[in-house]
């Protein structure tokens, strides 16, 4: 059977093609013993959220970011496609670069849990293709290579008892309904093996994943879904098009929507410029914030939602009855970001730098 790939949720192509709107990343949201982020402010001089207070030069183009307590991890892209990338470890309080680890893949996305870093990436080396890398954060050594019954995609997240990863967007010609990106896979970190495959409801696909205690959130084409640790559907909100990135606040999830679309064909030819606030309790309803441009990555911490939108960076007070965007003036092109109480770290789309905004 000949397979082909629809390059929507596979981050290597999606991040290259849609760099202008960014790619979703699940970082720092799992409420597990790994404690991927902290409510403490990593040495922010103010809580205004309106200024760049620190810039750190990187050895290459920065991508996904991961905040683990007071450590910031930065995925560094390789100089050529499918080449070897790196991870940079930064003291999030001082901004000092502590270590750089070379990787055998060009990294897509990072997650932390169970004492390890979990990395997805692209490579032409068959040993690492379609695998999840479990990495020792102290030495950078690859501890395990984990494969699934089908090819893995890029999106990965940890919960309190597992690691979850989305499937790759491969399907037989003419049968997109059988695409691997409609599935998520549960990895038992004690066994370093896939123990469950779950098909998402309502023809939904995986574009972003985030942990929430023992549960898992997924956003993608056609829907926002919450799954139990056993794969049972706890929440489903259908959407018209693609949810590109997901952030959680009490009683709601926020979804960046850069495309409209009608089932079953996923075509990225109808741009949307919307941020969705989806209530997760009480009467389910969607509040729509209309934007000037297609949105990029969205994240949240300590009651503040951050989004790449309207040509730059903006923030929202999640507690407002009628939430509105406040522009954050920065003199660089924002890309991926990871928040903390009072600010966020953000990678520069056009330069080898990461910035702290407070």
XYZ file of C-alpha atoms in Angstrom:
358
model
C 0.000 0.000 0.000
C 1.411 3.354 -1.054
C 1.179 5.995 1.618
C 1.328 9.715 1.244
C 1.488 12.489 3.776
C -0.836 15.448 4.172
C 1.535 18.032 5.605
C -0.725 19.570 8.204
C 0.075 18.254 11.638
C 3.542 16.916 10.881
C 5.564 19.694 12.443
C 8.674 19.530 10.279
C 6.803 20.653 7.182
C 4.098 22.632 8.935
C 6.627 24.773 10.805
C 8.480 25.532 7.591
C 5.410 26.313 5.494
C 3.449 28.175 8.163
C 6.248 29.956 9.985
C 4.234 33.122 9.588
C 1.560 31.838 11.978
C 3.687 29.496 14.091
C 3.042 25.933 15.174
C 1.375 24.732 18.342
C 3.439 23.223 21.050
C 2.436 21.565 24.228
C 4.786 22.749 26.897
C 4.580 23.351 30.606
C 0.929 22.397 31.041
C 0.970 18.888 32.485
C 0.003 18.914 36.155
C 2.213 15.973 37.022
C 4.969 15.107 39.424
C 7.373 16.387 36.791
C 6.244 19.982 37.531
C 6.931 21.337 34.047
C 6.367 24.925 35.096
C 6.196 26.921 38.279
C 4.040 29.802 39.441
C 7.152 31.579 40.659
C 8.447 34.382 38.492
C 11.957 33.559 37.255
C 13.544 36.875 38.294
C 11.109 39.226 36.592
C 11.757 42.815 37.638
C 8.133 43.791 36.988
C 4.742 42.262 36.376
C 3.701 44.591 33.578
C 4.213 42.021 30.840
C 5.076 44.864 28.510
C 8.830 44.902 27.989
C 11.783 42.766 26.947
C 14.007 42.466 30.003
C 16.558 39.975 28.689
C 17.851 38.590 25.385
C 19.964 35.433 25.103
C 21.956 34.565 22.002
C 21.475 31.008 20.705
C 23.897 28.797 18.703
C 21.256 28.324 15.989
C 17.634 29.016 15.133
C 15.476 28.514 18.264
C 12.183 26.653 18.047
C 10.089 24.996 20.734
C 10.593 26.053 24.351
C 10.049 24.128 27.563
C 10.135 25.549 31.099
C 10.869 23.074 33.906
C 10.986 24.847 37.259
C 13.868 27.323 36.796
C 15.301 25.662 33.692
C 14.451 26.772 30.181
C 15.032 24.237 27.413
C 15.342 25.509 23.840
C 15.171 23.289 20.766
C 17.755 24.415 18.202
C 17.137 23.591 14.552
C 19.835 21.985 12.454
C 21.542 24.058 9.786
C 20.086 21.793 7.077
C 16.845 19.797 6.780
C 16.916 16.443 8.595
C 20.304 17.280 10.075
C 21.329 17.103 13.715
C 19.887 19.760 15.980
C 20.531 20.538 19.627
C 19.020 21.337 23.000
C 20.176 24.363 24.973
C 19.698 24.517 28.746
C 19.293 28.001 30.256
C 18.956 29.197 33.839
C 15.570 30.924 33.536
C 16.353 33.265 36.444
C 19.708 34.612 35.247
C 19.458 33.868 31.520
C 22.826 32.113 31.644
C 23.388 29.297 29.134
C 24.300 26.197 31.147
C 24.696 23.386 28.612
C 24.239 22.482 24.968
C 23.449 18.913 23.926
C 23.669 17.695 20.343
C 20.763 15.557 19.167
C 20.658 12.809 16.542
C 17.528 14.455 15.059
C 16.303 17.867 14.042
C 13.965 18.536 17.013
C 10.273 19.309 16.655
C 8.868 19.346 20.158
C 9.869 18.754 23.785
C 8.096 17.469 26.880
C 9.302 16.692 30.401
C 8.178 14.029 32.822
C 9.294 11.018 34.852
C 12.815 12.403 35.176
C 13.375 12.605 31.420
C 13.086 14.835 28.400
C 10.939 13.442 25.577
C 11.804 14.657 22.092
C 10.290 14.240 18.641
C 12.163 15.208 15.495
C 12.955 14.565 11.865
C 15.906 12.705 10.420
C 16.995 10.615 7.457
C 18.655 8.164 9.843
C 16.362 5.118 9.937
C 17.441 4.304 13.472
C 15.616 7.398 14.744
C 12.843 7.883 12.173
C 9.338 7.834 13.636
C 10.656 7.368 17.170
C 10.283 9.234 20.434
C 13.621 9.934 22.079
C 13.813 9.638 25.859
C 16.762 11.761 26.970
C 18.656 12.167 30.231
C 18.390 15.915 31.018
C 21.663 15.833 32.926
C 23.871 14.332 30.237
C 21.892 14.630 27.006
C 22.257 10.877 26.455
C 19.494 9.061 24.587
C 18.131 6.545 27.097
C 15.459 4.890 24.945
C 14.028 4.954 21.446
C 10.296 4.276 21.487
C 8.340 3.285 18.423
C 4.638 2.714 17.887
C 2.453 0.418 15.818
C 2.302 3.235 13.263
C 4.483 6.263 12.602
C 4.461 8.929 15.289
C 3.878 12.580 14.540
C 5.413 15.621 16.222
C 2.998 16.482 19.031
C 3.873 15.178 22.484
C 2.742 15.870 26.064
C 3.082 14.351 29.514
C 0.341 13.651 32.049
C 0.771 12.467 35.622
C 0.976 8.820 34.585
C 1.944 8.707 30.901
C 3.473 10.259 27.825
C 1.095 10.892 24.915
C 1.978 11.454 21.265
C -0.070 12.047 18.139
C 0.147 9.934 15.019
C 1.773 11.047 11.776
C -0.420 12.389 8.986
C -0.018 9.389 6.672
C -2.929 7.762 4.871
C -3.702 5.643 1.804
C -4.347 7.791 -1.282
C -7.902 9.096 -1.246
C -8.595 7.984 2.331
C -7.757 10.869 4.629
C -10.274 9.461 7.122
C -7.676 6.762 7.863
C -4.866 9.211 8.585
C -2.648 8.420 11.560
C -3.091 11.979 12.817
C -6.592 11.012 13.941
C -5.039 8.887 16.697
C -3.115 9.505 19.910
C -0.832 6.953 21.548
C -0.235 6.441 25.249
C 3.308 5.517 26.324
C 3.930 3.882 29.703
C 7.204 5.477 30.926
C 7.933 2.440 33.126
C 7.848 0.107 30.141
C 8.998 2.598 27.487
C 6.302 1.205 25.237
C 2.966 2.156 23.690
C 0.149 0.677 25.775
C -2.926 2.294 24.189
C -4.062 3.763 20.872
C -7.092 6.077 20.928
C -9.002 7.379 17.921
C -10.240 10.923 18.420
C -13.998 11.497 18.089
C -15.830 13.581 15.480
C -13.083 13.001 12.870
C -10.814 15.294 14.919
C -7.060 15.355 14.327
C -4.016 16.194 16.447
C -2.287 19.536 15.996
C -1.601 20.325 19.664
C -1.534 18.218 22.835
C -1.434 19.226 26.501
C -1.560 17.296 29.735
C -4.000 18.132 32.536
C -3.366 15.912 35.556
C -4.158 12.379 34.380
C -6.132 13.725 31.411
C -5.093 14.852 27.947
C -6.280 17.772 25.825
C -6.072 17.677 22.041
C -6.807 20.422 19.520
C -6.818 20.058 15.757
C -9.089 19.922 12.764
C -12.779 19.676 13.613
C -12.580 19.613 17.378
C -11.144 20.154 20.849
C -11.110 16.941 22.892
C -10.301 15.941 26.458
C -9.456 12.281 27.089
C -9.189 10.307 30.312
C -6.130 8.214 31.065
C -8.097 5.237 29.695
C -8.885 7.093 26.454
C -12.507 7.892 27.311
C -13.879 11.167 25.909
C -14.433 13.622 28.778
C -15.091 16.721 26.674
C -15.735 17.454 23.012
C -16.283 20.769 21.281
C -16.621 20.646 17.519
C -15.112 23.551 15.581
C -15.343 24.613 11.954
C -11.759 24.283 10.818
C -8.427 23.890 12.572
C -7.403 24.526 16.151
C -3.673 25.197 15.834
C -2.652 25.769 19.441
C -4.262 25.292 22.856
C -3.967 26.980 26.255
C -5.803 26.264 29.521
C -7.238 28.634 32.114
C -9.759 27.822 34.878
C -13.086 26.958 33.281
C -11.923 27.456 29.691
C -9.542 26.500 26.947
C -8.248 28.991 24.401
C -7.674 27.837 20.838
C -5.883 29.681 18.044
C -7.774 29.107 14.782
C -5.888 30.052 11.591
C -8.081 28.096 9.107
C -11.732 27.398 8.386
C -12.775 24.148 6.758
C -15.631 21.763 6.090
C -15.444 18.050 6.786
C -14.077 15.740 5.569
C -11.488 17.546 3.407
C -8.727 19.403 5.244
C -7.659 22.223 2.968
C -5.665 25.139 4.304
C -7.042 27.570 1.758
C -9.648 29.404 3.872
C -7.772 31.597 6.352
C -9.346 32.275 9.739
C -8.286 35.043 12.100
C -9.810 33.945 15.363
C -9.010 33.115 18.950
C -11.647 30.870 20.515
C -12.498 30.832 24.207
C -14.290 27.547 24.870
C -16.034 27.113 28.222
C -15.256 23.732 29.763
C -17.917 23.752 32.474
C -21.569 24.662 32.601
C -23.215 25.349 29.272
C -20.647 24.780 26.575
C -20.273 27.813 24.380
C -17.645 29.462 22.237
C -16.655 33.110 22.485
C -14.822 34.366 19.405
C -12.151 37.057 19.476
C -11.665 38.344 15.940
C -8.050 39.131 15.055
C -6.348 41.144 12.345
C -4.076 38.291 11.253
C -3.959 34.517 11.435
C -2.951 33.572 14.987
C 0.131 31.623 15.969
C 1.057 29.971 19.235
C -1.104 30.563 22.333
C -0.096 29.860 25.952
C -1.229 30.762 29.450
C -0.018 31.062 33.038
C -1.288 32.736 36.186
C -4.494 34.051 34.621
C -2.838 35.575 31.551
C -3.216 34.290 27.999
C -0.454 35.086 25.528
C -0.825 34.860 21.763
C 1.107 35.634 18.648
C -1.400 37.725 16.723
C -1.966 40.987 14.863
C 1.604 41.012 13.622
C 3.195 40.719 17.043
C 2.612 39.617 20.619
C -0.531 40.219 22.675
C -1.858 39.297 26.111
C -5.321 38.788 27.575
C -6.601 38.911 31.134
C -8.417 35.557 31.240
C -10.590 36.692 34.146
C -12.263 39.537 32.249
C -15.920 39.071 31.406
C -15.302 40.433 27.900
C -11.666 39.543 27.237
C -9.727 41.876 24.970
C -6.236 41.751 23.507
C -3.566 44.114 24.787
C -0.664 44.611 22.430
C 2.814 43.925 23.845
C 5.325 46.144 22.021
C 8.394 44.124 21.031
C 10.975 44.900 18.362
C 11.398 41.335 17.088
C 9.284 38.682 15.361
C 7.773 36.457 18.087
C 7.371 32.748 17.525
C 7.015 29.978 20.143
C 6.651 30.951 23.785
C 6.357 29.462 27.259
C 4.852 31.539 30.089
C 5.359 31.899 33.818
C 3.791 34.167 36.427
C 4.434 37.713 35.256
C 5.890 37.044 31.831
C 7.136 34.587 29.269
C 10.131 33.351 27.326
C 9.760 33.604 23.569
C 11.837 32.539 20.589
C 12.710 34.936 17.793
C 11.392 33.912 14.380
C 14.089 35.704 12.393
C 17.162 35.689 14.607
C 19.132 33.239 16.774
C 17.808 34.646 20.041
C 15.312 34.026 22.817
C 13.808 36.843 24.870
C 12.306 37.197 28.325
C 9.274 39.494 28.413
C 7.992 40.816 31.754
